[in-house]
Coordinates of C-alpha atoms in Angstrom, one line a residue:
X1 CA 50.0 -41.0 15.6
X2 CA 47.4 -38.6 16.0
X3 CA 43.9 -40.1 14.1
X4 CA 42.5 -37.9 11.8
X5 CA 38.6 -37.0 13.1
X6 CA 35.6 -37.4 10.8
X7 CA 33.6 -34.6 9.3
X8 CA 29.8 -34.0 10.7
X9 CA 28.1 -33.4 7.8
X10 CA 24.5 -31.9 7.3
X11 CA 22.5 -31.4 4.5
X12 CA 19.6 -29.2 4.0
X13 CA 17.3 -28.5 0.9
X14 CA 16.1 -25.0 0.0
X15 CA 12.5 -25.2 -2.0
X16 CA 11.5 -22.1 -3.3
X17 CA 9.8 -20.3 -6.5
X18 CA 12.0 -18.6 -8.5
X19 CA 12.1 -15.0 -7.4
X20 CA 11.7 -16.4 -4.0
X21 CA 15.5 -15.3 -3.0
X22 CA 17.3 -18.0 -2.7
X23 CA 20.5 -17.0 -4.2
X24 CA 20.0 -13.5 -2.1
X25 CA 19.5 -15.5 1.0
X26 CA 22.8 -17.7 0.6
X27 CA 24.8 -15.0 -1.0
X28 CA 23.7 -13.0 2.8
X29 CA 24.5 -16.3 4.9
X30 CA 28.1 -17.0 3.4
X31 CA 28.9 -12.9 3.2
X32 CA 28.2 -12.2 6.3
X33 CA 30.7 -14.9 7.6
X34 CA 33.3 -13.3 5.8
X35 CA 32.9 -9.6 7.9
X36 CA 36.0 -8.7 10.3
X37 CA 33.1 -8.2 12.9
X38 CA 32.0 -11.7 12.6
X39 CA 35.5 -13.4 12.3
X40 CA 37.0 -11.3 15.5
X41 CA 33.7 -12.3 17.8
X42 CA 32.5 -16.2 16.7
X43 CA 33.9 -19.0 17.6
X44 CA 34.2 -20.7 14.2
X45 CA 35.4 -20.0 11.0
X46 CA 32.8 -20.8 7.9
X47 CA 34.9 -21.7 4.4
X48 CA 33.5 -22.4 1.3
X49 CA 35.0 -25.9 0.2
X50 CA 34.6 -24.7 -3.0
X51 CA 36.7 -21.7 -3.9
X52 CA 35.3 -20.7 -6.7
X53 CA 31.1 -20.6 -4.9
X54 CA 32.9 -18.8 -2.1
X55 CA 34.2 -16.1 -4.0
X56 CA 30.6 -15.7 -6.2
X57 CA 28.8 -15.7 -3.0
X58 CA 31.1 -13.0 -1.2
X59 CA 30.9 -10.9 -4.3
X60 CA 27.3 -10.9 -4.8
X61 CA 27.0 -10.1 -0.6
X62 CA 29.5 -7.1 -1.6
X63 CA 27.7 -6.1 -4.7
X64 CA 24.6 -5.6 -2.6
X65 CA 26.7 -3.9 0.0
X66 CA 28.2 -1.4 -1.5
X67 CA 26.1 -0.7 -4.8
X68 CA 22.4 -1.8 -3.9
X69 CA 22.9 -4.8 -6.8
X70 CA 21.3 -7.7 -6.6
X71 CA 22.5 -11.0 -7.9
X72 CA 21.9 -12.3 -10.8
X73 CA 19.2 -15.1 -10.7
X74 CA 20.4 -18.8 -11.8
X75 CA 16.9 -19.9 -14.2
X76 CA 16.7 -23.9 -14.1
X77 CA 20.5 -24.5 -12.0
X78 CA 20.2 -26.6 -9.5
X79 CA 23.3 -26.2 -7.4
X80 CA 24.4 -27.8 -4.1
X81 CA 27.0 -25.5 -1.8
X82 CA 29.5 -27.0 1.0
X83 CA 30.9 -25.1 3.7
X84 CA 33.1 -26.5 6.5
X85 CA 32.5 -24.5 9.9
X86 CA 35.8 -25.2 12.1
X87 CA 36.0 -24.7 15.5
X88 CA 38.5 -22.0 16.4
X89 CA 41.6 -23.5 18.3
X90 CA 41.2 -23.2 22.2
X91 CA 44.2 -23.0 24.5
X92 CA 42.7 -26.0 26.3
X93 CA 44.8 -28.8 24.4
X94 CA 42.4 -31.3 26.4
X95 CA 39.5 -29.7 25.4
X96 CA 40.7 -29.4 21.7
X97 CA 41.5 -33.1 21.6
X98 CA 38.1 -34.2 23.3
X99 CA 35.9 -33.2 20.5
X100 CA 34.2 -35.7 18.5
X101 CA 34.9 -34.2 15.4
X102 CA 36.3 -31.2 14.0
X103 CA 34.2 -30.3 10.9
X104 CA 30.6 -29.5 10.9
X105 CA 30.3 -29.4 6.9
X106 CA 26.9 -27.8 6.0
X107 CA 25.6 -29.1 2.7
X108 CA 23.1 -26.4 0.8
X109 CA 21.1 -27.3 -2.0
X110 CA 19.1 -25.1 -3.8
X111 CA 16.1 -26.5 -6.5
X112 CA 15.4 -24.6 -8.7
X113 CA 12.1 -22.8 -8.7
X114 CA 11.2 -23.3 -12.3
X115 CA 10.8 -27.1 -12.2
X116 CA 7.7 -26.4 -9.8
X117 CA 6.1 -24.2 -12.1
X118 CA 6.6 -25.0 -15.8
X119 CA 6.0 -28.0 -17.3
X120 CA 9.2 -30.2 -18.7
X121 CA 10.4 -29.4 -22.1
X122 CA 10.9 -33.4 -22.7
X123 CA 12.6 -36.3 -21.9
X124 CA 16.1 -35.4 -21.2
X125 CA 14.6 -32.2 -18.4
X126 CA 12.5 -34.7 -16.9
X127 CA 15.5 -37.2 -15.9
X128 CA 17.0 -34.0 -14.9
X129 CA 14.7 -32.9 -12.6
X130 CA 14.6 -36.7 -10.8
X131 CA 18.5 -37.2 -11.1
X132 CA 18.5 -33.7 -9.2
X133 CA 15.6 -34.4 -6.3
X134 CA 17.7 -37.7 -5.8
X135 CA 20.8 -35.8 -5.1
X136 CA 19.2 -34.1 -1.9
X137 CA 17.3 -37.2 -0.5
X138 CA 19.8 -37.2 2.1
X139 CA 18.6 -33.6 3.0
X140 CA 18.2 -33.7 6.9
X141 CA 16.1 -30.8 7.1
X142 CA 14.1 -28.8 4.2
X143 CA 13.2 -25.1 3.8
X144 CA 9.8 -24.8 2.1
X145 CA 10.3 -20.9 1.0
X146 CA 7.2 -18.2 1.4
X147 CA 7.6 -15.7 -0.7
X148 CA 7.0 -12.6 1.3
X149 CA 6.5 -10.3 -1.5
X150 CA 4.1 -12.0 -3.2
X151 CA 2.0 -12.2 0.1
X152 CA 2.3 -8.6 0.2
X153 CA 1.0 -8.5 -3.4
X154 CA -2.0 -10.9 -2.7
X155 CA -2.5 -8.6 0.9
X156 CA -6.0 -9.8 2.0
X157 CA -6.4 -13.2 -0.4
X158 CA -3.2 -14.7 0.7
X159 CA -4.9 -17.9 0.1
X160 CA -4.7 -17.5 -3.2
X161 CA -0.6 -17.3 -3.5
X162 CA -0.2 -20.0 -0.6
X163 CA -2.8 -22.5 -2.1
X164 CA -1.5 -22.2 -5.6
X165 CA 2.8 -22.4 -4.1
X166 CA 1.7 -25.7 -2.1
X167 CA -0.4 -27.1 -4.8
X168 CA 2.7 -26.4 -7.4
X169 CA 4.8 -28.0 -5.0
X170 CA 2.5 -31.0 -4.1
X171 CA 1.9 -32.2 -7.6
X172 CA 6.0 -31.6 -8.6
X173 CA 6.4 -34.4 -6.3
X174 CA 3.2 -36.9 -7.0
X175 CA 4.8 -36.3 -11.1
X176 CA 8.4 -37.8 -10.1
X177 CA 6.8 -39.8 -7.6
X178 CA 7.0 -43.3 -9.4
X179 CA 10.5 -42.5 -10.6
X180 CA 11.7 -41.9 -7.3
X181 CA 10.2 -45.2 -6.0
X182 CA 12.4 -47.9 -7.5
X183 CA 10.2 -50.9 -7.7
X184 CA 7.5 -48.9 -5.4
X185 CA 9.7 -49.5 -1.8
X186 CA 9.0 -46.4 -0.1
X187 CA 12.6 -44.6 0.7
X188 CA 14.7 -44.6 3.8
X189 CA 16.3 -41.4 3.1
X190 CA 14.7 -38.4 2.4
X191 CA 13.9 -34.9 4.1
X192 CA 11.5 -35.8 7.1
X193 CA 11.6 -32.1 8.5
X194 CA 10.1 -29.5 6.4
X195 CA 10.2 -25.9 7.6
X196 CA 7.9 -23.0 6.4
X197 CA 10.3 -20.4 6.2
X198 CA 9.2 -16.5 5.2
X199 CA 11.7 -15.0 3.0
X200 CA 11.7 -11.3 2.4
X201 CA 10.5 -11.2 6.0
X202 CA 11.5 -7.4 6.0
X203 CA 8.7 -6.2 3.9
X204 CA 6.2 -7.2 6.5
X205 CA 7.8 -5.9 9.8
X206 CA 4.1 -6.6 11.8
X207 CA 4.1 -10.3 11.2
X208 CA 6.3 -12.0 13.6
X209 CA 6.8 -15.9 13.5
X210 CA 3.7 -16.8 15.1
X211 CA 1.5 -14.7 13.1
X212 CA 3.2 -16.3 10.1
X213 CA 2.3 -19.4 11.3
X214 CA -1.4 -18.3 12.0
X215 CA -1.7 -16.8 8.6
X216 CA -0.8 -20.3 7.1
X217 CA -3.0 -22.6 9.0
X218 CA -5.6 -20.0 8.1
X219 CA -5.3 -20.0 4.8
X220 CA -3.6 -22.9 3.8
X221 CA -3.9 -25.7 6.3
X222 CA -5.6 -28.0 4.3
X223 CA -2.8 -27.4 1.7
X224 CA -0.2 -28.2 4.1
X225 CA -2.1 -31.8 5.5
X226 CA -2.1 -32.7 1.7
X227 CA 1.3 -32.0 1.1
X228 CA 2.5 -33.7 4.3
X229 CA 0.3 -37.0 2.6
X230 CA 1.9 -36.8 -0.4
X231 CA 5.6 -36.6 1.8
X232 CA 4.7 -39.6 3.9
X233 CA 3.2 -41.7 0.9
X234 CA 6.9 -41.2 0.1
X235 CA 8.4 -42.4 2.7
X236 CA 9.5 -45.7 5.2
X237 CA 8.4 -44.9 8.6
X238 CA 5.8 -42.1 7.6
X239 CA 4.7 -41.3 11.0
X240 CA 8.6 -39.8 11.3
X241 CA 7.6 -36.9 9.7
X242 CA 7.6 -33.3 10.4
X243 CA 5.9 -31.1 8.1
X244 CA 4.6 -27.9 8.5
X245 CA 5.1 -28.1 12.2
X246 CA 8.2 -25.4 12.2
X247 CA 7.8 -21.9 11.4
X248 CA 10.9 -19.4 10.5
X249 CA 11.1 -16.0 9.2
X250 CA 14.2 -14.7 6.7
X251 CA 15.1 -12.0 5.5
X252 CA 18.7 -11.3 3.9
X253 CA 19.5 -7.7 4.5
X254 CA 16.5 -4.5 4.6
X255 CA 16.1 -3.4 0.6
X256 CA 16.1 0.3 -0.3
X257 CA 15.5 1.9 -2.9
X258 CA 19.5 3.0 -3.2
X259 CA 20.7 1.0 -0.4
X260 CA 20.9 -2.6 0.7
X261 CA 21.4 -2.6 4.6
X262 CA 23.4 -6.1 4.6
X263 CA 23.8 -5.9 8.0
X264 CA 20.1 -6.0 9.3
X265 CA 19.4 -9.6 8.3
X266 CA 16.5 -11.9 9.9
X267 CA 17.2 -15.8 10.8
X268 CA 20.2 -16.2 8.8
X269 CA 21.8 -17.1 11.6
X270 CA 19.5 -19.7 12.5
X271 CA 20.0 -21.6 9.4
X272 CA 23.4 -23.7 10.4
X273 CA 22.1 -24.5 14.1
X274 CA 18.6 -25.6 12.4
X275 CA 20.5 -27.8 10.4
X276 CA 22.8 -29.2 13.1
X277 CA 20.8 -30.3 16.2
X278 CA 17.3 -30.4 14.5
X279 CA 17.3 -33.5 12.9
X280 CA 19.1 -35.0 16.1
X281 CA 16.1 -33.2 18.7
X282 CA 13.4 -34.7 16.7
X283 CA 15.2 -37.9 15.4
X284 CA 15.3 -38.9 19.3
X285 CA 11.4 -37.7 19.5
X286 CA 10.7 -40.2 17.1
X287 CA 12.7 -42.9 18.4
X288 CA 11.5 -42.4 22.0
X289 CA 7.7 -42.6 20.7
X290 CA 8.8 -46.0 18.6
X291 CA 7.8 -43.9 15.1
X292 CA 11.5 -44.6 13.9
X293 CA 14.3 -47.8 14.4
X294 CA 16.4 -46.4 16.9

């Protein structure tokens, strides 16, 4: 009787202000899975385990393929996404039967924007808002989205945008804070790396990663020691914490003005081997320096 393997499964939390794309960025992931090219040359297949996300995500990556349309934004959902990436079948039986699993399921959930920037509209939102920052506490690795076209809009005083997006985000947490800390115990589970990622990364083609990451400690370091406080007075084991330390740039496809080049996408592909062996490369860091129970 053959045992039925486990499923690895990772989780990862997208942060981002509305307008930020998201749902552009996702919709660009799962589509471009779905391209004979991609299917005839990888190794794994990438299926939504939800049939119905699938076939919204693969229609918005067409709508933008072949009529320049963007998606339509989701105000105030927060929705999480799970797709299963299966290794193809080898003709090595052995090798087929020596893998410890044969799932990696890739958990994505998406916060909305909004609840960083407007204030609650009463009781019932505010339980919403907590009841959904619960659900992705056992996020293994978080994308804190920069919002490349508002950079390009504050050209010059960047600090202005990156203060005011990390202070947003900084003081959405410190105001669930004591609902998220049953009886104050700090929490076991939560998002310990946190990755600055630039999205629209295609509207500034002479700022590569390290640039990116120089413009930030430039302008916002300060910002981003705060935030990683208000993280760590968060969590058990706060020295096991990685904020601000990793540095990726995005983009979903180049945007014309009557054509969407789907095709010419930045770091998309990075997102599922971020989530994958991340959290186990630093997770052993930690462990090795004594900053985390083995």
């Amino acid at each position: 009787m053959q045992v039925k393997k486990a499923a690895l499964e990772q989780h990862i939390a997208v942060f981002g202000e509305s307008g930020s794309g998201k749902t552009v960025m996702l919709s660009s992931f799962y589509g471009a899975t779905q391209e004979p090219q991609y299917l005839q040359k990888s190794l794994f297949h990438v299926v939504a385990d939800e049939m119905g996300q699938g076939t919204r995500l693969h229609r918005n990556y067409l709508g933008m393929r072949e009529s320049a349309r963007l998606p339509a934004t989701n105000r105030f959902s927060a929705t999480s996404y799970s797709f299963s990436v299966k290794l193809k079948d080898g003709s090595d039986a052995k090798a087929n039967k020596a893998r410890p699993f044969d799932v990696l399921r890739l958990v994505w959930h998406d916060y909305p924007g909004e609840w960083f920037e407007e204030d609650v509209s009463g009781p019932e939102e505010a339980q919403r808002r907590v009841d959904t920052f619960m659900s992705l506490l056992g996020s293994d690795v978080a994308l804190l989205l920069v919002d490349g076209q508002r950079l390009l809009d504050n050209a010059g005083q960047e600090e202005r945008y990156l203060k005011s997006l990390l202070t947003n985000f900084r003081n959405g947490l410190l105001s669930i804070k004591s609902d998220l800390l049953k009886d104050g115990k700090p929490l076991v589970e939560f998002p310990r790396i946190w990755i600055m990622a630039l999205s629209k990364s295609d509207l500034l083609p002479n700022l590569d990663v390290f640039n990116f990451r120089d413009l930030l400690v430039e302008k916002a370091g300060d910002d981003i020691v705060e935030l990683r406080g208000v993280i760590a007075g968060l969590v058990e084991a706060s020295d096991a914490l990685s904020v601000g330390e990793d540095f990726v740039l995005l983009s979903s496809a180049k945007f014309g003005a009557e054509k969407i080049e789907v095709t010419k996408r930045v770091g998309l592909e990075l997102i599922l081997p971020l989530a994958a062996m991340l959290p186990f490369e630093r997770h052993v860091r930690w462990a090795q320096l004594k900053q985390i129970p083995v």
